[in-house]
Amino acid sequence: MPLRNKIRSRPRPADSSPQSRSTTPATDSPWGPARIALTAFFAVDGFLFAAWVVRIPDVRSQVSATHSALGLALLCLSAGAVLTMPVVGRLCVRYGSRPVTVGSLALLSLAVPLPAHAHSVLSLGCVLLLFGAGYGGANVAMNSAAVDLVAQLRRPVMPSFHAGYSLGGLLGAGLGGLLADRLTTAWALALGGLLGLAVTAGAGVVLLRSPAAGVAPGATPARPVEGAADGPPEGTAGRPARGHARLLVLLLGLTALCTAYGEGAVADWATLHLTDDVHAGAGTAAAGYAAYAFAMTSGRVGGTWLSIRLGQTRLMLCGGLAAAVGMLVAAAAPAVPVAIGGFVLVGLGLANLFPLAIARAGATGGPQDVALASTLGYGGMLVGPVVIGFLADAAGLPLALTTVALTATAAALLPLAVGRR
């Protein structure tokens, strides 16, 4: 065969074909239908959880629970979440994150009204197991879908999804406070569940019909650019070996655990602390949680900008230390405004710790590592209610809440080890 024919018959390099290059179509908007729909799922998840949180004092009275008994019941919620998360991670790998997201949010919406119909600690624990299964499954599936979308957009937008969660929590707490004296717990949670089903149906259609756009056919999607300010992101050419990657995921999971301990403590005990220890009314206590949720929302809205300007590790360090200071202020506050101010600082400090930890874990290994880090993270919610409940009975709720300052400090320092590795 002549030499020129040999040259002509040589196959084209894989990266010279338009079909094989990773491209972002010009029509792919940063706020396309898939991102909007997924943000709506995060928002309704936060709304439903807040709708439950502001009714915890009423449910506690309904079942006549002590602090420690309520802690055990709340343990069931976290147990349902933690037991479900590894299973959901495997389902996401097999069936895709988007359909699992829709199913998990539907289950959560159906479970939200059930605590209002519990009349003993045992029955409350049983319905909270189902609540936790929907909540935990939704969080793994949504975060896995968000990691994929971050990779497609090539922008560090993970905090914006969690900002949607916090905004939903803000709306849920605000409406819960306004309606605290007008609607019974049963009606309030039932209406929340109906809203959740409506949003799940509407956003689910959009999410499932939206293609996984942003990558040309046959191409391998780019990995997320989360953490670009801290060095090469995991999943690029410098992706760590699997054993080393698993260690990084474990460290990130521990960061999420410490963060979730603080978030769970505020969610489960902030309204009780404000009503029992600082003597706030039910509406004021709900407003205090709403102020915390607003602060967290604000911190997450600016999270993308801050992570680019400061770097993820520095942002997580400053946030954890700020949350520790805020929790000490809230626990020791002699007056309602000071306590609420402390919770606001906690919200700002914790805002970006969990989403950044989960995003970096997902960039390392996909849905299963999201599930691993999330399972460890929500282990904080598994341990937190029991620890704080028993400490509250033994030494008072204010002292019990100071443990959040310890875990927030640990959450600030652990990312330094991740950054060094």
CSV table of C-alpha atoms in Angstrom, one decimal:
chain,number,residue,atom,x,y,z
A,1,MET,CA,0.0,0.0,0.0
A,2,PRO,CA,1.4,3.4,-0.9
A,3,LEU,CA,2.5,5.6,2.0
A,4,ARG,CA,-0.1,8.3,1.2
A,5,ASN,CA,-2.8,5.7,1.4
A,6,LYS,CA,-1.5,4.5,4.8
A,7,ILE,CA,-1.6,8.1,6.0
A,8,ARG,CA,-5.2,8.6,4.7
A,9,SER,CA,-6.4,5.4,6.4
A,10,ARG,CA,-5.0,6.3,9.8
A,11,PRO,CA,-8.0,6.8,12.2
A,12,ARG,CA,-8.8,10.3,13.4
A,13,PRO,CA,-7.8,11.1,17.0
A,14,ALA,CA,-10.8,10.8,19.4
A,15,ASP,CA,-10.5,14.4,20.5
A,16,SER,CA,-10.6,15.7,16.9
A,17,SER,CA,-14.2,14.7,16.4
A,18,PRO,CA,-16.9,17.2,17.2
A,19,GLN,CA,-19.0,14.3,18.6
A,20,SER,CA,-16.3,13.3,21.1
A,21,ARG,CA,-15.4,16.7,22.5
A,22,SER,CA,-17.0,17.9,25.7
A,23,THR,CA,-18.9,21.0,24.7
A,24,THR,CA,-21.5,23.2,26.2
A,25,PRO,CA,-24.1,24.3,23.7
A,26,ALA,CA,-24.7,28.0,23.4
A,27,THR,CA,-28.4,27.4,24.2
A,28,ASP,CA,-27.5,25.7,27.6
A,29,SER,CA,-28.4,28.5,30.0
A,30,PRO,CA,-26.9,28.4,33.5
A,31,TRP,CA,-30.5,28.6,34.7
A,32,GLY,CA,-32.0,26.0,32.4
A,33,PRO,CA,-35.1,24.0,33.1
A,34,ALA,CA,-33.3,21.2,34.8
A,35,ARG,CA,-31.5,23.5,37.3
A,36,ILE,CA,-34.7,25.4,38.1
A,37,ALA,CA,-36.6,22.1,38.7
A,38,LEU,CA,-33.9,20.7,40.8
A,39,THR,CA,-33.7,23.9,42.9
A,40,ALA,CA,-37.5,23.6,43.4
A,41,PHE,CA,-37.0,20.1,44.8
A,42,PHE,CA,-34.4,21.4,47.2
A,43,ALA,CA,-36.8,24.2,48.2
A,44,VAL,CA,-39.8,22.0,48.9
A,45,ASP,CA,-37.5,19.6,50.9
A,46,GLY,CA,-36.5,22.5,53.1
A,47,PHE,CA,-40.1,23.8,53.3
A,48,LEU,CA,-41.5,20.4,54.5
A,49,PHE,CA,-38.8,19.9,57.1
A,50,ALA,CA,-39.3,23.5,58.5
A,51,ALA,CA,-43.1,22.9,58.5
A,52,TRP,CA,-42.4,19.9,60.8
A,53,VAL,CA,-39.8,21.8,62.9
A,54,VAL,CA,-42.0,24.7,63.9
A,55,ARG,CA,-44.6,22.2,65.1
A,56,ILE,CA,-42.2,20.1,67.3
A,57,PRO,CA,-43.3,21.9,70.6
A,58,ASP,CA,-47.0,21.1,69.8
A,59,VAL,CA,-46.2,17.5,68.9
A,60,ARG,CA,-44.1,17.2,72.1
A,61,SER,CA,-47.1,18.3,74.2
A,62,GLN,CA,-49.4,16.1,72.2
A,63,VAL,CA,-47.4,12.9,73.1
A,64,SER,CA,-46.4,14.2,76.6
A,65,ALA,CA,-42.7,13.6,76.0
A,66,THR,CA,-39.7,14.6,78.2
A,67,HIS,CA,-36.6,16.1,76.6
A,68,SER,CA,-34.9,12.6,76.5
A,69,ALA,CA,-38.0,10.9,75.2
A,70,LEU,CA,-38.4,13.4,72.5
A,71,GLY,CA,-34.7,12.9,71.7
A,72,LEU,CA,-35.3,9.2,71.2
A,73,ALA,CA,-38.3,9.9,68.9
A,74,LEU,CA,-36.3,12.3,66.9
A,75,LEU,CA,-33.6,9.6,66.7
A,76,CYS,CA,-36.0,7.6,64.6
A,77,LEU,CA,-36.2,10.3,62.0
A,78,SER,CA,-32.4,10.3,61.7
A,79,ALA,CA,-32.3,6.5,61.8
A,80,GLY,CA,-34.7,6.3,58.9
A,81,ALA,CA,-32.6,8.7,56.9
A,82,VAL,CA,-29.3,7.0,57.6
A,83,LEU,CA,-30.6,3.5,56.9
A,84,THR,CA,-32.1,4.6,53.6
A,85,MET,CA,-29.1,6.6,52.2
A,86,PRO,CA,-26.8,3.8,51.1
A,87,VAL,CA,-29.7,2.0,49.4
A,88,VAL,CA,-30.7,5.2,47.6
A,89,GLY,CA,-27.1,5.7,46.4
A,90,ARG,CA,-27.2,2.3,44.7
A,91,LEU,CA,-30.6,3.1,43.2
A,92,CYS,CA,-29.2,6.3,41.8
A,93,VAL,CA,-26.3,4.4,40.1
A,94,ARG,CA,-28.8,1.9,38.6
A,95,TYR,CA,-31.8,4.0,37.7
A,96,GLY,CA,-30.4,7.6,37.7
A,97,SER,CA,-30.6,10.3,40.3
A,98,ARG,CA,-33.5,12.2,38.8
A,99,PRO,CA,-36.3,9.5,39.0
A,100,VAL,CA,-35.1,8.6,42.5
A,101,THR,CA,-35.4,12.3,43.5
A,102,VAL,CA,-39.0,12.4,42.4
A,103,GLY,CA,-39.9,9.2,44.2
A,104,SER,CA,-38.2,10.2,47.4
A,105,LEU,CA,-39.9,13.7,47.5
A,106,ALA,CA,-43.2,12.0,47.0
A,107,LEU,CA,-42.6,9.7,49.9
A,108,LEU,CA,-41.5,12.7,52.1
A,109,SER,CA,-44.7,14.6,51.2
A,110,LEU,CA,-46.9,11.7,52.1
A,111,ALA,CA,-45.1,11.3,55.5
A,112,VAL,CA,-45.1,14.9,56.6
A,113,PRO,CA,-48.7,14.9,58.0
A,114,LEU,CA,-48.3,11.7,60.0
A,115,PRO,CA,-46.6,13.1,63.2
A,116,ALA,CA,-49.8,15.2,63.9
A,117,HIS,CA,-51.7,11.9,64.4
A,118,ALA,CA,-49.3,10.3,66.8
A,119,HIS,CA,-50.4,10.2,70.4
A,120,SER,CA,-47.5,8.4,72.1
A,121,VAL,CA,-43.7,8.6,71.9
A,122,LEU,CA,-43.7,5.1,70.3
A,123,SER,CA,-46.1,6.0,67.5
A,124,LEU,CA,-44.3,9.2,66.9
A,125,GLY,CA,-41.0,7.3,66.5
A,126,CYS,CA,-42.6,4.9,64.0
A,127,VAL,CA,-44.0,7.7,61.7
A,128,LEU,CA,-40.7,9.6,62.0
A,129,LEU,CA,-38.9,6.5,60.6
A,130,LEU,CA,-40.9,6.8,57.4
A,131,PHE,CA,-40.4,10.6,57.4
A,132,GLY,CA,-36.7,10.1,57.7
A,133,ALA,CA,-36.6,7.5,54.9
A,134,GLY,CA,-38.2,10.1,52.5
A,135,TYR,CA,-36.0,12.9,53.8
A,136,GLY,CA,-32.7,10.9,53.6
A,137,GLY,CA,-33.5,9.4,50.2
A,138,ALA,CA,-34.4,12.8,48.8
A,139,ASN,CA,-31.1,14.4,50.1
A,140,VAL,CA,-28.9,11.7,48.5
A,141,ALA,CA,-30.8,11.7,45.2
A,142,MET,CA,-31.0,15.5,44.9
A,143,ASN,CA,-27.3,16.0,45.8
A,144,SER,CA,-26.3,13.3,43.3
A,145,ALA,CA,-28.4,15.0,40.6
A,146,ALA,CA,-26.9,18.3,41.6
A,147,VAL,CA,-23.3,17.0,41.3
A,148,ASP,CA,-24.0,15.9,37.7
A,149,LEU,CA,-25.5,19.2,36.9
A,150,VAL,CA,-22.6,21.1,38.4
A,151,ALA,CA,-20.3,19.0,36.1
A,152,GLN,CA,-22.4,19.9,33.0
A,153,LEU,CA,-22.5,23.6,33.8
A,154,ARG,CA,-18.8,23.7,34.8
A,155,ARG,CA,-19.7,26.3,37.5
A,156,PRO,CA,-19.4,25.9,41.3
A,157,VAL,CA,-23.1,26.3,41.8
A,158,MET,CA,-23.7,23.6,44.4
A,159,PRO,CA,-24.3,26.2,47.2
A,160,SER,CA,-27.2,27.7,45.1
A,161,PHE,CA,-29.1,24.4,45.3
A,162,HIS,CA,-28.7,24.4,49.1
A,163,ALA,CA,-29.8,28.0,49.1
A,164,GLY,CA,-33.0,26.8,47.6
A,165,TYR,CA,-33.3,24.4,50.5
A,166,SER,CA,-32.7,27.2,53.0
A,167,LEU,CA,-35.2,29.4,51.2
A,168,GLY,CA,-37.8,26.7,51.5
A,169,GLY,CA,-37.0,26.4,55.2
A,170,LEU,CA,-37.3,30.1,55.6
A,171,LEU,CA,-40.7,30.1,53.9
A,172,GLY,CA,-41.9,27.1,55.9
A,173,ALA,CA,-40.8,28.6,59.2
A,174,GLY,CA,-42.3,32.0,58.4
A,175,LEU,CA,-45.7,30.6,57.3
A,176,GLY,CA,-45.6,28.2,60.3
A,177,GLY,CA,-45.1,31.1,62.7
A,178,LEU,CA,-47.9,33.2,61.1
A,179,LEU,CA,-50.3,30.2,61.2
A,180,ALA,CA,-49.3,28.9,64.6
A,181,ASP,CA,-52.3,30.3,66.3
A,182,ARG,CA,-54.7,29.9,63.3
A,183,LEU,CA,-54.2,26.3,62.1
A,184,THR,CA,-54.0,23.1,64.1
A,185,THR,CA,-50.9,21.0,63.7
A,186,ALA,CA,-52.8,18.4,61.7
A,187,TRP,CA,-54.1,21.0,59.2
A,188,ALA,CA,-50.8,22.7,58.9
A,189,LEU,CA,-48.8,19.5,58.1
A,190,ALA,CA,-51.5,18.2,55.8
A,191,LEU,CA,-51.4,21.4,53.7
A,192,GLY,CA,-47.6,21.2,53.7
A,193,GLY,CA,-47.8,17.6,52.4
A,194,LEU,CA,-50.3,18.6,49.6
A,195,LEU,CA,-48.0,21.4,48.5
A,196,GLY,CA,-45.1,19.0,48.5
A,197,LEU,CA,-47.0,16.6,46.2
A,198,ALA,CA,-48.0,19.4,43.8
A,199,VAL,CA,-44.4,20.7,43.5
A,200,THR,CA,-43.1,17.2,43.1
A,201,ALA,CA,-45.5,16.5,40.3
A,202,GLY,CA,-44.8,19.8,38.4
A,203,ALA,CA,-41.0,19.9,38.9
A,204,GLY,CA,-40.7,16.2,38.4
A,205,VAL,CA,-42.1,16.4,34.9
A,206,VAL,CA,-39.6,19.1,34.0
A,207,LEU,CA,-36.7,17.3,35.6
A,208,LEU,CA,-37.4,14.0,34.0
A,209,ARG,CA,-38.0,15.5,30.5
A,210,SER,CA,-34.9,17.7,30.6
A,211,PRO,CA,-32.0,15.9,28.9
A,212,ALA,CA,-28.7,15.6,30.6
A,213,ALA,CA,-27.6,18.5,28.3
A,214,GLY,CA,-24.3,20.3,28.2
A,215,VAL,CA,-22.2,17.4,26.8
A,216,ALA,CA,-22.1,16.3,23.2
A,217,PRO,CA,-23.3,12.8,22.3
A,218,GLY,CA,-20.6,10.2,23.1
A,219,ALA,CA,-18.5,12.5,25.2
A,220,THR,CA,-17.5,12.0,28.8
A,221,PRO,CA,-19.0,14.8,31.0
A,222,ALA,CA,-16.5,17.1,32.5
A,223,ARG,CA,-16.0,16.8,36.3
A,224,PRO,CA,-17.2,19.6,38.5
A,225,VAL,CA,-15.1,22.6,39.0
A,226,GLU,CA,-15.9,22.8,42.7
A,227,GLY,CA,-12.9,23.8,44.7
A,228,ALA,CA,-11.0,25.3,41.7
A,229,ALA,CA,-9.7,28.0,44.0
A,230,ASP,CA,-8.1,25.3,46.2
A,231,GLY,CA,-6.3,23.5,43.5
A,232,PRO,CA,-7.2,20.8,40.9
A,233,PRO,CA,-10.6,19.4,41.6
A,234,GLU,CA,-11.0,15.7,42.3
A,235,GLY,CA,-12.0,13.8,39.2
A,236,THR,CA,-9.7,15.6,36.8
A,237,ALA,CA,-6.4,14.3,35.3
A,238,GLY,CA,-5.0,14.4,38.9
A,239,ARG,CA,-7.8,12.2,40.3
A,240,PRO,CA,-6.6,10.3,43.4
A,241,ALA,CA,-6.4,6.6,43.6
A,242,ARG,CA,-9.5,4.8,44.9
A,243,GLY,CA,-8.0,4.1,48.3
A,244,HIS,CA,-6.8,7.7,48.8
A,245,ALA,CA,-10.1,9.0,47.4
A,246,ARG,CA,-12.1,6.9,49.9
A,247,LEU,CA,-10.0,8.5,52.7
A,248,LEU,CA,-10.8,12.0,51.4
A,249,VAL,CA,-14.5,11.1,51.2
A,250,LEU,CA,-14.4,9.9,54.8
A,251,LEU,CA,-12.9,13.2,56.0
A,252,LEU,CA,-15.5,15.1,54.0
A,253,GLY,CA,-18.2,12.9,55.5
A,254,LEU,CA,-16.9,13.7,59.0
A,255,THR,CA,-17.1,17.4,58.1
A,256,ALA,CA,-20.7,16.9,57.0
A,257,LEU,CA,-21.4,14.9,60.2
A,258,CYS,CA,-20.2,17.8,62.4
A,259,THR,CA,-22.2,20.2,60.3
A,260,ALA,CA,-25.3,18.2,60.4
A,261,TYR,CA,-25.0,17.8,64.1
A,262,GLY,CA,-25.3,21.6,64.4
A,263,GLU,CA,-28.0,22.0,61.8
A,264,GLY,CA,-30.0,19.2,63.4
A,265,ALA,CA,-29.6,20.8,66.9
A,266,VAL,CA,-30.9,24.1,65.7
A,267,ALA,CA,-33.8,22.5,63.8
A,268,ASP,CA,-34.8,20.2,66.7
A,269,TRP,CA,-34.1,22.4,69.7
A,270,ALA,CA,-33.9,26.1,68.8
A,271,THR,CA,-37.6,26.7,69.2
A,272,LEU,CA,-37.7,24.8,72.5
A,273,HIS,CA,-34.7,26.8,73.7
A,274,LEU,CA,-36.4,30.0,72.8
A,275,THR,CA,-39.7,29.1,74.5
A,276,ASP,CA,-38.4,27.2,77.5
A,277,ASP,CA,-35.2,29.0,78.4
A,278,VAL,CA,-35.5,32.5,77.0
A,279,HIS,CA,-39.3,32.7,77.5
A,280,ALA,CA,-40.3,33.6,73.9
A,281,GLY,CA,-43.8,33.1,72.6
A,282,ALA,CA,-44.6,30.4,70.0
A,283,GLY,CA,-44.7,33.0,67.2
A,284,THR,CA,-41.4,34.6,68.3
A,285,ALA,CA,-39.7,31.2,68.6
A,286,ALA,CA,-40.8,30.4,65.0
A,287,ALA,CA,-39.5,33.8,63.9
A,288,GLY,CA,-36.2,32.9,65.6
A,289,TYR,CA,-35.9,29.8,63.5
A,290,ALA,CA,-36.9,31.8,60.4
A,291,ALA,CA,-34.1,34.3,61.1
A,292,TYR,CA,-31.7,31.4,61.3
A,293,ALA,CA,-33.0,30.0,58.0
A,294,PHE,CA,-32.8,33.4,56.4
A,295,ALA,CA,-29.2,33.7,57.5
A,296,MET,CA,-28.4,30.3,56.1
A,297,THR,CA,-30.1,31.2,52.8
A,298,SER,CA,-28.2,34.4,52.5
A,299,GLY,CA,-24.9,32.6,53.1
A,300,ARG,CA,-25.6,30.0,50.5
A,301,VAL,CA,-26.8,32.5,47.9
A,302,GLY,CA,-23.3,34.1,48.2
A,303,GLY,CA,-21.6,30.7,48.5
A,304,THR,CA,-20.6,30.3,44.9
A,305,TRP,CA,-19.0,33.8,44.9
A,306,LEU,CA,-17.3,33.3,48.2
A,307,SER,CA,-15.9,29.8,47.3
A,308,ILE,CA,-14.3,31.3,44.2
A,309,ARG,CA,-12.9,34.3,45.9
A,310,LEU,CA,-11.7,32.7,49.2
A,311,GLY,CA,-11.3,29.1,48.2
A,312,GLN,CA,-13.4,26.3,49.7
A,313,THR,CA,-11.1,25.4,52.5
A,314,ARG,CA,-10.8,29.0,53.8
A,315,LEU,CA,-14.5,29.5,53.5
A,316,MET,CA,-15.3,26.3,55.5
A,317,LEU,CA,-12.7,27.3,58.1
A,318,CYS,CA,-14.2,30.8,58.7
A,319,GLY,CA,-17.7,29.4,58.6
A,320,GLY,CA,-17.2,26.7,61.2
A,321,LEU,CA,-15.5,29.1,63.6
A,322,ALA,CA,-18.3,31.7,63.1
A,323,ALA,CA,-20.9,29.1,63.9
A,324,ALA,CA,-19.1,28.0,67.1
A,325,VAL,CA,-19.1,31.6,68.4
A,326,GLY,CA,-22.8,32.1,67.4
A,327,MET,CA,-23.9,28.9,69.2
A,328,LEU,CA,-22.1,30.0,72.4
A,329,VAL,CA,-23.9,33.3,72.2
A,330,ALA,CA,-27.3,31.8,71.6
A,331,ALA,CA,-26.9,29.2,74.4
A,332,ALA,CA,-25.9,31.8,77.0
A,333,ALA,CA,-28.1,34.6,75.9
A,334,PRO,CA,-30.3,36.2,78.6
A,335,ALA,CA,-32.7,37.9,76.2
A,336,VAL,CA,-34.6,36.8,73.0
A,337,PRO,CA,-32.9,39.3,70.6
A,338,VAL,CA,-29.4,38.2,71.7
A,339,ALA,CA,-30.4,34.5,71.3
A,340,ILE,CA,-31.8,35.1,67.9
A,341,GLY,CA,-28.7,37.0,66.9
A,342,GLY,CA,-26.6,34.0,67.9
A,343,PHE,CA,-28.7,31.7,65.8
A,344,VAL,CA,-28.3,34.1,62.8
A,345,LEU,CA,-24.5,33.8,63.2
A,346,VAL,CA,-24.8,30.0,63.4
A,347,GLY,CA,-26.8,30.0,60.1
A,348,LEU,CA,-24.3,32.2,58.3
A,349,GLY,CA,-21.4,30.0,59.6
A,350,LEU,CA,-22.9,26.6,58.8
A,351,ALA,CA,-24.3,27.7,55.4
A,352,ASN,CA,-21.7,26.3,53.0
A,353,LEU,CA,-20.1,23.6,55.1
A,354,PHE,CA,-22.4,20.7,54.2
A,355,PRO,CA,-23.0,21.5,50.5
A,356,LEU,CA,-19.3,22.0,49.8
A,357,ALA,CA,-18.4,18.8,51.6
A,358,ILE,CA,-21.0,16.8,49.7
A,359,ALA,CA,-20.0,18.4,46.4
A,360,ARG,CA,-16.4,17.5,46.8
A,361,ALA,CA,-17.3,13.9,47.8
A,362,GLY,CA,-19.5,13.6,44.7
A,363,ALA,CA,-16.7,15.0,42.5
A,364,THR,CA,-14.5,12.2,43.8
A,365,GLY,CA,-16.7,9.2,43.1
A,366,GLY,CA,-20.3,10.0,42.1
A,367,PRO,CA,-23.6,8.9,43.7
A,368,GLN,CA,-22.1,6.2,45.9
A,369,ASP,CA,-19.6,8.6,47.5
A,370,VAL,CA,-22.4,11.2,47.9
A,371,ALA,CA,-24.3,8.5,49.7
A,372,LEU,CA,-21.3,7.6,51.9
A,373,ALA,CA,-20.6,11.2,52.8
A,374,SER,CA,-24.4,11.9,53.3
A,375,THR,CA,-24.7,8.8,55.5
A,376,LEU,CA,-21.9,10.0,57.7
A,377,GLY,CA,-23.2,13.5,57.6
A,378,TYR,CA,-26.7,12.5,58.7
A,379,GLY,CA,-25.1,10.4,61.4
A,380,GLY,CA,-24.7,13.8,63.1
A,381,MET,CA,-28.5,14.1,63.1
A,382,LEU,CA,-28.6,10.5,64.4
A,383,VAL,CA,-26.4,11.2,67.4
A,384,GLY,CA,-27.4,14.8,68.0
A,385,PRO,CA,-31.0,14.4,69.2
A,386,VAL,CA,-30.1,11.7,71.7
A,387,VAL,CA,-27.0,13.5,73.0
A,388,ILE,CA,-28.7,16.9,73.4
A,389,GLY,CA,-31.9,15.4,74.8
A,390,PHE,CA,-30.1,13.5,77.6
A,391,LEU,CA,-27.7,16.4,78.3
A,392,ALA,CA,-30.7,18.7,78.5
A,393,ASP,CA,-32.3,16.5,81.1
A,394,ALA,CA,-29.1,16.2,83.1
A,395,ALA,CA,-27.7,19.8,82.9
A,396,GLY,CA,-30.1,21.9,81.0
A,397,LEU,CA,-30.7,22.7,77.3
A,398,PRO,CA,-28.4,25.7,77.1
A,399,LEU,CA,-25.4,23.7,78.2
A,400,ALA,CA,-26.4,20.8,75.9
A,401,LEU,CA,-26.4,23.2,73.0
A,402,THR,CA,-22.8,24.3,73.6
A,403,THR,CA,-21.8,20.9,72.2
A,404,VAL,CA,-22.7,22.4,68.8
A,405,ALA,CA,-19.8,24.9,69.2
A,406,LEU,CA,-17.4,21.9,69.6
A,407,THR,CA,-18.6,20.1,66.4
A,408,ALA,CA,-18.6,23.4,64.4
A,409,THR,CA,-15.0,23.9,65.4
A,410,ALA,CA,-14.2,20.3,64.2
A,411,ALA,CA,-16.1,21.0,60.9
A,412,ALA,CA,-13.9,24.1,60.5
A,413,LEU,CA,-10.6,22.2,60.9
A,414,LEU,CA,-11.3,18.9,59.1
A,415,PRO,CA,-11.2,20.6,55.6
A,416,LEU,CA,-7.7,21.7,56.3
A,417,ALA,CA,-6.7,18.0,56.3
A,418,VAL,CA,-8.6,17.4,53.1
A,419,GLY,CA,-6.8,20.4,51.5
A,420,ARG,CA,-3.4,19.2,52.5
A,421,ARG,CA,-4.1,15.7,51.0
